[in-house]
Amino acid sequence: MGTSQEYFADQSVATQQSTPTDDKTAPGSATIRVPRHVALVMDGNGRWAAQRNRPRTHGHMAGQEIVFETIDAALSLGVSYLTVYVFSTENWRRTEKEVTTILTLVEDFLREREQDFLTRGVRVRWRGRAQGLPDSLVSALRHIEEATAGCDRLVYTMCVNHGGLAEIADAAREISQRVHDGELDPDRVGESTLADILTRTLPPWTCSSGPAANSACRTSCCGTTPTPNWSSPPPCGPTSGNAPCGKP
């Protein structure tokens, strides 16, 4: 188990404090405990749009805009790692139009926001499978990783085309191949063997470049403004479905 210092950082943030002699607010500061690594599962955008009699694709467009607001909020609070689960392997079951919209939005987001990432010092990382994704999107994901490799204020990991069972199957396949090729003794296969592979391929609840996510949120489970349990959270408006956890 990690220490509290590994997973949280004490940050001094601006607050608004009223004075007894003035009805205006005076700036002050307060120390809050900010998680070092926050993970968000984007969920409920389609339902948010449906509640407003708009097409599901409208919800995805609105949710994409919220992502950068969340990045800015993470930067202002001093979060070191932000992981967002954008598109899972299960999402391929949606309509072709919806899938195309989501993937196009991700690609446009990367190309349009590259300079913003660089200016803010945000390093972008990608976790997920290239198989099945449009070549142009894979190219954009790999390009943004290379372009922002020197940034160090925040590590923003995008999980695109990820899936727990799929990555475990991939890891098992790799272990089998290495055993077959004589590179790995089957008697020495253990938890660490699997962990080494998964930290390279699995979207990081535990990330090889940082601590385990100690604050996580599936946005559709958090009410009208779904946010992690941290002080002064970013507004996530459109990324809200007001639906029970696990509801598609």
Short mmCIF file of N, CA and C in Angstrom, two decimals, residues 71-219:
data_model
loop_
_atom_site.label_atom_id
_atom_site.label_comp_id
_atom_site.label_asym_id
_atom_site.label_seq_id
_atom_site.Cartn_x
_atom_site.Cartn_y
_atom_site.Cartn_z
N ILE A 71 -9.69 19.23 -17.76
CA ILE A 71 -8.23 19.30 -17.78
C ILE A 71 -7.75 20.60 -17.13
N ASP A 72 -8.38 21.71 -17.48
CA ASP A 72 -8.00 23.00 -16.89
C ASP A 72 -8.22 23.00 -15.38
N ALA A 73 -9.33 22.39 -14.94
CA ALA A 73 -9.60 22.33 -13.50
C ALA A 73 -8.55 21.48 -12.79
N ALA A 74 -8.16 20.36 -13.43
CA ALA A 74 -7.13 19.51 -12.83
C ALA A 74 -5.82 20.27 -12.70
N LEU A 75 -5.49 21.05 -13.72
CA LEU A 75 -4.28 21.85 -13.67
C LEU A 75 -4.34 22.88 -12.55
N SER A 76 -5.47 23.55 -12.42
CA SER A 76 -5.58 24.61 -11.42
C SER A 76 -5.53 24.05 -10.00
N LEU A 77 -5.97 22.82 -9.83
CA LEU A 77 -5.97 22.21 -8.50
C LEU A 77 -4.67 21.49 -8.17
N GLY A 78 -3.85 21.26 -9.17
CA GLY A 78 -2.58 20.59 -8.92
C GLY A 78 -2.64 19.08 -9.03
N VAL A 79 -3.65 18.55 -9.73
CA VAL A 79 -3.70 17.11 -9.99
C VAL A 79 -2.55 16.76 -10.93
N SER A 80 -1.89 15.64 -10.68
CA SER A 80 -0.73 15.26 -11.51
C SER A 80 -1.11 14.35 -12.67
N TYR A 81 -2.12 13.51 -12.47
CA TYR A 81 -2.50 12.53 -13.48
C TYR A 81 -4.02 12.53 -13.64
N LEU A 82 -4.47 12.63 -14.86
CA LEU A 82 -5.90 12.57 -15.17
C LEU A 82 -6.10 11.52 -16.26
N THR A 83 -6.89 10.50 -15.95
CA THR A 83 -7.18 9.44 -16.91
C THR A 83 -8.66 9.50 -17.27
N VAL A 84 -8.95 9.54 -18.55
CA VAL A 84 -10.34 9.60 -19.02
C VAL A 84 -10.60 8.40 -19.94
N TYR A 85 -11.61 7.62 -19.57
CA TYR A 85 -12.00 6.45 -20.37
C TYR A 85 -13.01 6.92 -21.40
N VAL A 86 -12.56 7.03 -22.64
CA VAL A 86 -13.32 7.70 -23.69
C VAL A 86 -14.17 6.74 -24.51
N PHE A 87 -13.56 5.63 -24.94
CA PHE A 87 -14.26 4.72 -25.85
C PHE A 87 -13.76 3.31 -25.58
N SER A 88 -14.67 2.43 -25.18
CA SER A 88 -14.29 1.06 -24.84
C SER A 88 -14.59 0.12 -26.00
N THR A 89 -14.05 -1.09 -25.94
CA THR A 89 -14.32 -2.08 -26.97
C THR A 89 -15.81 -2.42 -27.01
N GLU A 90 -16.49 -2.29 -25.88
CA GLU A 90 -17.94 -2.56 -25.85
C GLU A 90 -18.73 -1.51 -26.63
N ASN A 91 -18.14 -0.32 -26.79
CA ASN A 91 -18.85 0.75 -27.49
C ASN A 91 -19.03 0.48 -28.98
N TRP A 92 -18.31 -0.51 -29.51
CA TRP A 92 -18.50 -0.86 -30.92
C TRP A 92 -19.89 -1.41 -31.19
N ARG A 93 -20.61 -1.78 -30.15
CA ARG A 93 -21.97 -2.31 -30.31
C ARG A 93 -22.98 -1.21 -30.63
N ARG A 94 -22.59 0.02 -30.50
CA ARG A 94 -23.51 1.12 -30.80
C ARG A 94 -23.67 1.27 -32.31
N THR A 95 -24.58 2.15 -32.71
CA THR A 95 -24.83 2.31 -34.14
C THR A 95 -23.59 2.84 -34.84
N GLU A 96 -23.49 2.55 -36.12
CA GLU A 96 -22.33 3.01 -36.89
C GLU A 96 -22.21 4.53 -36.85
N LYS A 97 -23.36 5.21 -36.92
CA LYS A 97 -23.35 6.67 -36.90
C LYS A 97 -22.79 7.20 -35.58
N GLU A 98 -23.21 6.60 -34.47
CA GLU A 98 -22.76 7.07 -33.16
C GLU A 98 -21.27 6.79 -32.97
N VAL A 99 -20.83 5.60 -33.38
CA VAL A 99 -19.41 5.26 -33.26
C VAL A 99 -18.56 6.22 -34.09
N THR A 100 -19.00 6.47 -35.32
CA THR A 100 -18.26 7.37 -36.19
C THR A 100 -18.17 8.77 -35.58
N THR A 101 -19.28 9.22 -35.00
CA THR A 101 -19.30 10.54 -34.38
C THR A 101 -18.30 10.62 -33.24
N ILE A 102 -18.30 9.62 -32.36
CA ILE A 102 -17.40 9.64 -31.20
C ILE A 102 -15.94 9.66 -31.64
N LEU A 103 -15.59 8.76 -32.57
CA LEU A 103 -14.20 8.66 -33.00
C LEU A 103 -13.75 9.90 -33.76
N THR A 104 -14.65 10.47 -34.54
CA THR A 104 -14.32 11.71 -35.26
C THR A 104 -14.10 12.85 -34.28
N LEU A 105 -14.93 12.92 -33.24
CA LEU A 105 -14.77 13.96 -32.23
C LEU A 105 -13.43 13.83 -31.53
N VAL A 106 -13.03 12.60 -31.22
CA VAL A 106 -11.74 12.39 -30.55
C VAL A 106 -10.60 12.88 -31.44
N GLU A 107 -10.66 12.52 -32.71
CA GLU A 107 -9.59 12.92 -33.64
C GLU A 107 -9.55 14.44 -33.80
N ASP A 108 -10.71 15.06 -33.98
CA ASP A 108 -10.76 16.51 -34.13
C ASP A 108 -10.24 17.20 -32.87
N PHE A 109 -10.60 16.65 -31.72
CA PHE A 109 -10.18 17.21 -30.43
C PHE A 109 -8.65 17.23 -30.34
N LEU A 110 -8.02 16.13 -30.75
CA LEU A 110 -6.56 16.04 -30.66
C LEU A 110 -5.88 17.04 -31.59
N ARG A 111 -6.39 17.16 -32.80
CA ARG A 111 -5.76 18.05 -33.78
C ARG A 111 -5.99 19.53 -33.41
N GLU A 112 -7.19 19.83 -32.94
CA GLU A 112 -7.52 21.22 -32.64
C GLU A 112 -6.89 21.71 -31.33
N ARG A 113 -6.62 20.78 -30.42
CA ARG A 113 -6.15 21.18 -29.09
C ARG A 113 -4.66 20.96 -28.87
N GLU A 114 -3.95 20.55 -29.90
CA GLU A 114 -2.52 20.25 -29.71
C GLU A 114 -1.77 21.43 -29.11
N GLN A 115 -1.95 22.62 -29.65
CA GLN A 115 -1.24 23.78 -29.12
C GLN A 115 -1.67 24.09 -27.70
N ASP A 116 -2.95 23.86 -27.37
CA ASP A 116 -3.42 24.10 -26.01
C ASP A 116 -2.73 23.15 -25.02
N PHE A 117 -2.55 21.89 -25.43
CA PHE A 117 -1.84 20.95 -24.57
C PHE A 117 -0.41 21.43 -24.33
N LEU A 118 0.26 21.85 -25.40
CA LEU A 118 1.64 22.28 -25.29
C LEU A 118 1.77 23.53 -24.43
N THR A 119 0.87 24.48 -24.65
CA THR A 119 0.91 25.73 -23.88
C THR A 119 0.71 25.47 -22.39
N ARG A 120 -0.16 24.53 -22.07
CA ARG A 120 -0.47 24.25 -20.66
C ARG A 120 0.50 23.25 -20.03
N GLY A 121 1.36 22.65 -20.82
CA GLY A 121 2.30 21.68 -20.26
C GLY A 121 1.67 20.34 -19.97
N VAL A 122 0.70 19.92 -20.80
CA VAL A 122 -0.01 18.66 -20.59
C VAL A 122 0.57 17.58 -21.49
N ARG A 123 1.02 16.51 -20.88
CA ARG A 123 1.50 15.36 -21.64
C ARG A 123 0.32 14.43 -21.90
N VAL A 124 0.09 14.10 -23.16
CA VAL A 124 -1.03 13.23 -23.53
C VAL A 124 -0.51 11.82 -23.78
N ARG A 125 -1.18 10.85 -23.20
CA ARG A 125 -0.84 9.45 -23.42
C ARG A 125 -2.09 8.71 -23.89
N TRP A 126 -1.88 7.66 -24.64
CA TRP A 126 -3.00 6.85 -25.15
C TRP A 126 -2.86 5.42 -24.65
N ARG A 127 -3.97 4.86 -24.19
CA ARG A 127 -4.04 3.45 -23.83
C ARG A 127 -5.21 2.83 -24.58
N GLY A 128 -4.98 1.69 -25.20
CA GLY A 128 -6.04 1.00 -25.94
C GLY A 128 -5.48 0.28 -27.15
N ARG A 129 -6.36 -0.36 -27.89
CA ARG A 129 -5.98 -1.11 -29.07
C ARG A 129 -6.04 -0.25 -30.32
N ALA A 130 -5.05 -0.41 -31.19
CA ALA A 130 -5.11 0.27 -32.49
C ALA A 130 -6.03 -0.48 -33.44
N GLN A 131 -6.13 -1.79 -33.25
CA GLN A 131 -6.94 -2.61 -34.14
C GLN A 131 -8.39 -2.14 -34.17
N GLY A 132 -8.88 -1.86 -35.37
CA GLY A 132 -10.28 -1.45 -35.53
C GLY A 132 -10.46 0.05 -35.63
N LEU A 133 -9.53 0.82 -35.08
CA LEU A 133 -9.64 2.28 -35.14
C LEU A 133 -9.25 2.79 -36.52
N PRO A 134 -9.83 3.90 -36.96
CA PRO A 134 -9.40 4.49 -38.24
C PRO A 134 -7.92 4.83 -38.20
N ASP A 135 -7.24 4.63 -39.31
CA ASP A 135 -5.80 4.92 -39.37
C ASP A 135 -5.50 6.37 -39.01
N SER A 136 -6.38 7.27 -39.44
CA SER A 136 -6.15 8.68 -39.16
C SER A 136 -6.21 8.98 -37.67
N LEU A 137 -7.08 8.27 -36.93
CA LEU A 137 -7.18 8.47 -35.49
C LEU A 137 -5.96 7.90 -34.79
N VAL A 138 -5.52 6.72 -35.20
CA VAL A 138 -4.32 6.13 -34.61
C VAL A 138 -3.13 7.06 -34.83
N SER A 139 -3.04 7.61 -36.03
CA SER A 139 -1.96 8.55 -36.34
C SER A 139 -2.03 9.77 -35.44
N ALA A 140 -3.23 10.30 -35.22
CA ALA A 140 -3.40 11.49 -34.38
C ALA A 140 -3.03 11.19 -32.93
N LEU A 141 -3.41 10.01 -32.45
CA LEU A 141 -3.09 9.63 -31.07
C LEU A 141 -1.59 9.49 -30.89
N ARG A 142 -0.94 8.83 -31.82
CA ARG A 142 0.51 8.65 -31.72
C ARG A 142 1.26 9.97 -31.88
N HIS A 143 0.73 10.84 -32.74
CA HIS A 143 1.37 12.14 -32.95
C HIS A 143 1.31 12.98 -31.68
N ILE A 144 0.14 13.02 -31.04
CA ILE A 144 0.00 13.87 -29.86
C ILE A 144 0.86 13.35 -28.71
N GLU A 145 1.04 12.03 -28.63
CA GLU A 145 1.93 11.47 -27.61
C GLU A 145 3.36 11.97 -27.82
N GLU A 146 3.81 11.92 -29.06
CA GLU A 146 5.17 12.37 -29.38
C GLU A 146 5.32 13.88 -29.19
N ALA A 147 4.32 14.63 -29.63
CA ALA A 147 4.41 16.09 -29.58
C ALA A 147 4.45 16.61 -28.15
N THR A 148 3.77 15.93 -27.23
CA THR A 148 3.68 16.43 -25.85
C THR A 148 4.59 15.67 -24.88
N ALA A 149 5.47 14.84 -25.40
CA ALA A 149 6.30 13.98 -24.54
C ALA A 149 7.13 14.77 -23.53
N GLY A 150 7.45 16.01 -23.84
CA GLY A 150 8.28 16.80 -22.94
C GLY A 150 7.49 17.61 -21.92
N CYS A 151 6.17 17.55 -21.96
CA CYS A 151 5.34 18.32 -21.03
C CYS A 151 5.29 17.61 -19.67
N ASP A 152 5.22 18.40 -18.60
CA ASP A 152 5.32 17.78 -17.28
C ASP A 152 4.40 18.35 -16.20
N ARG A 153 3.42 19.17 -16.58
CA ARG A 153 2.52 19.69 -15.55
C ARG A 153 1.40 18.71 -15.21
N LEU A 154 0.92 17.99 -16.22
CA LEU A 154 -0.16 17.03 -16.03
C LEU A 154 -0.02 15.92 -17.06
N VAL A 155 -0.21 14.68 -16.63
CA VAL A 155 -0.26 13.56 -17.56
C VAL A 155 -1.73 13.22 -17.79
N TYR A 156 -2.17 13.44 -19.01
CA TYR A 156 -3.57 13.18 -19.39
C TYR A 156 -3.60 11.92 -20.25
N THR A 157 -4.15 10.85 -19.70
CA THR A 157 -4.22 9.58 -20.42
C THR A 157 -5.62 9.39 -21.00
N MET A 158 -5.67 9.19 -22.31
CA MET A 158 -6.92 8.92 -23.01
C MET A 158 -7.01 7.41 -23.26
N CYS A 159 -8.05 6.80 -22.76
CA CYS A 159 -8.27 5.37 -23.00
C CYS A 159 -9.27 5.25 -24.15
N VAL A 160 -8.74 4.89 -25.30
CA VAL A 160 -9.55 4.82 -26.52
C VAL A 160 -9.44 3.40 -27.09
N ASN A 161 -10.56 2.74 -27.23
CA ASN A 161 -10.63 1.34 -27.68
C ASN A 161 -10.00 0.42 -26.65
N HIS A 162 -10.41 0.62 -25.43
CA HIS A 162 -9.92 -0.19 -24.31
C HIS A 162 -11.01 -1.16 -23.86
N GLY A 163 -10.61 -2.22 -23.18
CA GLY A 163 -11.58 -3.16 -22.62
C GLY A 163 -10.87 -4.14 -21.73
N GLY A 164 -11.34 -4.29 -20.49
CA GLY A 164 -10.67 -5.14 -19.51
C GLY A 164 -10.47 -6.57 -19.98
N LEU A 165 -11.55 -7.23 -20.40
CA LEU A 165 -11.43 -8.63 -20.83
C LEU A 165 -10.56 -8.75 -22.07
N ALA A 166 -10.67 -7.80 -22.97
CA ALA A 166 -9.88 -7.84 -24.20
C ALA A 166 -8.39 -7.75 -23.88
N GLU A 167 -8.01 -6.85 -22.96
CA GLU A 167 -6.60 -6.70 -22.65
C GLU A 167 -6.06 -7.90 -21.87
N ILE A 168 -6.90 -8.50 -21.01
CA ILE A 168 -6.47 -9.70 -20.29
C ILE A 168 -6.24 -10.84 -21.28
N ALA A 169 -7.14 -10.95 -22.27
CA ALA A 169 -6.96 -11.97 -23.31
C ALA A 169 -5.67 -11.72 -24.10
N ASP A 170 -5.39 -10.47 -24.41
CA ASP A 170 -4.16 -10.13 -25.12
C ASP A 170 -2.94 -10.51 -24.29
N ALA A 171 -3.01 -10.25 -22.98
CA ALA A 171 -1.88 -10.58 -22.10
C ALA A 171 -1.67 -12.09 -22.05
N ALA A 172 -2.76 -12.84 -21.94
CA ALA A 172 -2.65 -14.30 -21.92
C ALA A 172 -2.04 -14.82 -23.21
N ARG A 173 -2.44 -14.21 -24.33
CA ARG A 173 -1.89 -14.61 -25.63
C ARG A 173 -0.38 -14.33 -25.69
N GLU A 174 0.03 -13.18 -25.18
CA GLU A 174 1.45 -12.84 -25.19
C GLU A 174 2.25 -13.81 -24.33
N ILE A 175 1.72 -14.14 -23.15
CA ILE A 175 2.42 -15.08 -22.27
C ILE A 175 2.54 -16.44 -22.95
N SER A 176 1.46 -16.90 -23.58
CA SER A 176 1.49 -18.19 -24.27
C SER A 176 2.54 -18.20 -25.38
N GLN A 177 2.61 -17.10 -26.12
CA GLN A 177 3.57 -17.02 -27.21
C GLN A 177 4.99 -17.04 -26.69
N ARG A 178 5.25 -16.31 -25.63
CA ARG A 178 6.59 -16.27 -25.06
C ARG A 178 7.02 -17.61 -24.49
N VAL A 179 6.06 -18.34 -23.90
CA VAL A 179 6.35 -19.69 -23.42
C VAL A 179 6.65 -20.60 -24.60
N HIS A 180 5.83 -20.50 -25.64
CA HIS A 180 6.02 -21.32 -26.84
C HIS A 180 7.38 -21.07 -27.49
N ASP A 181 7.82 -19.81 -27.48
CA ASP A 181 9.08 -19.45 -28.11
C ASP A 181 10.29 -19.72 -27.21
N GLY A 182 10.04 -20.21 -26.01
CA GLY A 182 11.12 -20.51 -25.09
C GLY A 182 11.68 -19.31 -24.38
N GLU A 183 10.98 -18.16 -24.46
CA GLU A 183 11.45 -16.94 -23.81
C GLU A 183 11.04 -16.87 -22.34
N LEU A 184 10.08 -17.70 -21.98
CA LEU A 184 9.51 -17.62 -20.64
C LEU A 184 9.28 -19.03 -20.10
N ASP A 185 9.75 -19.26 -18.88
CA ASP A 185 9.55 -20.54 -18.21
C ASP A 185 8.14 -20.56 -17.62
N PRO A 186 7.27 -21.48 -18.03
CA PRO A 186 5.89 -21.48 -17.51
C PRO A 186 5.82 -21.59 -15.99
N ASP A 187 6.83 -22.21 -15.37
CA ASP A 187 6.82 -22.33 -13.91
C ASP A 187 7.10 -21.00 -13.22
N ARG A 188 7.59 -20.03 -14.00
CA ARG A 188 7.91 -18.73 -13.42
C ARG A 188 6.85 -17.67 -13.74
N VAL A 189 5.77 -18.09 -14.39
CA VAL A 189 4.67 -17.17 -14.67
C VAL A 189 3.90 -16.90 -13.38
N GLY A 190 3.78 -15.64 -13.04
CA GLY A 190 3.07 -15.29 -11.81
C GLY A 190 2.37 -13.95 -11.94
N GLU A 191 1.96 -13.42 -10.83
CA GLU A 191 1.24 -12.14 -10.84
C GLU A 191 2.08 -11.04 -11.45
N SER A 192 3.38 -11.04 -11.16
CA SER A 192 4.23 -9.96 -11.67
C SER A 192 4.34 -10.03 -13.19
N THR A 193 4.30 -11.25 -13.76
CA THR A 193 4.36 -11.41 -15.21
C THR A 193 3.16 -10.72 -15.86
N LEU A 194 1.98 -11.01 -15.32
CA LEU A 194 0.76 -10.41 -15.85
C LEU A 194 0.76 -8.91 -15.64
N ALA A 195 1.21 -8.47 -14.46
CA ALA A 195 1.22 -7.04 -14.16
C ALA A 195 2.12 -6.28 -15.11
N ASP A 196 3.29 -6.87 -15.43
CA ASP A 196 4.22 -6.20 -16.33
C ASP A 196 3.59 -5.97 -17.70
N ILE A 197 2.82 -6.94 -18.17
CA ILE A 197 2.19 -6.82 -19.48
C ILE A 197 1.03 -5.82 -19.42
N LEU A 198 0.23 -5.91 -18.39
CA LEU A 198 -0.96 -5.06 -18.31
C LEU A 198 -0.60 -3.59 -18.13
N THR A 199 0.51 -3.30 -17.45
CA THR A 199 0.87 -1.89 -17.29
C THR A 199 1.31 -1.28 -18.61
N ARG A 200 1.63 -2.11 -19.59
CA ARG A 200 1.95 -1.61 -20.92
C ARG A 200 0.71 -1.48 -21.79
N THR A 201 -0.33 -2.27 -21.50
CA THR A 201 -1.46 -2.35 -22.43
C THR A 201 -2.80 -1.97 -21.85
N LEU A 202 -2.98 -2.11 -20.55
CA LEU A 202 -4.30 -1.90 -19.95
C LEU A 202 -4.49 -0.46 -19.55
N PRO A 203 -5.63 0.15 -19.86
CA PRO A 203 -5.88 1.52 -19.40
C PRO A 203 -5.67 1.61 -17.90
N PRO A 204 -4.94 2.60 -17.43
CA PRO A 204 -4.33 2.55 -16.12
C PRO A 204 -5.20 3.00 -14.95
N TRP A 205 -5.95 2.07 -14.33
CA TRP A 205 -6.36 2.36 -12.95
C TRP A 205 -5.06 2.41 -12.15
N THR A 206 -4.13 1.51 -12.50
CA THR A 206 -2.77 1.63 -12.04
C THR A 206 -1.93 1.91 -13.26
N CYS A 207 -1.29 3.06 -13.30
CA CYS A 207 -0.58 3.49 -14.50
C CYS A 207 0.92 3.36 -14.28
N SER A 208 1.61 2.84 -15.30
CA SER A 208 3.04 2.62 -15.16
C SER A 208 3.80 3.93 -14.96
N SER A 209 3.20 5.06 -15.34
CA SER A 209 3.90 6.33 -15.22
C SER A 209 3.47 7.12 -13.99
N GLY A 210 2.64 6.54 -13.14
CA GLY A 210 2.17 7.29 -11.99
C GLY A 210 1.49 6.38 -10.98
N PRO A 211 0.97 6.97 -9.90
CA PRO A 211 0.32 6.17 -8.86
C PRO A 211 -1.04 5.67 -9.31
N ALA A 212 -1.57 4.69 -8.59
CA ALA A 212 -2.91 4.21 -8.87
C ALA A 212 -3.90 5.35 -8.70
N ALA A 213 -4.96 5.31 -9.51
CA ALA A 213 -5.99 6.35 -9.40
C ALA A 213 -6.67 6.22 -8.04
N ASN A 214 -6.61 7.29 -7.25
CA ASN A 214 -7.19 7.24 -5.92
C ASN A 214 -8.50 8.02 -5.84
N SER A 215 -8.96 8.54 -6.97
CA SER A 215 -10.30 9.14 -7.03
C SER A 215 -10.84 8.81 -8.41
N ALA A 216 -11.99 8.11 -8.44
CA ALA A 216 -12.55 7.67 -9.72
C ALA A 216 -14.03 7.98 -9.77
N CYS A 217 -14.51 8.27 -10.95
CA CYS A 217 -15.91 8.64 -11.11
C CYS A 217 -16.43 8.15 -12.44
N ARG A 218 -17.58 7.46 -12.41
CA ARG A 218 -18.33 7.18 -13.62
C ARG A 218 -19.38 8.27 -13.70
N THR A 219 -19.27 9.13 -14.68
CA THR A 219 -20.00 10.40 -14.64
C THR A 219 -21.50 10.25 -14.56
#
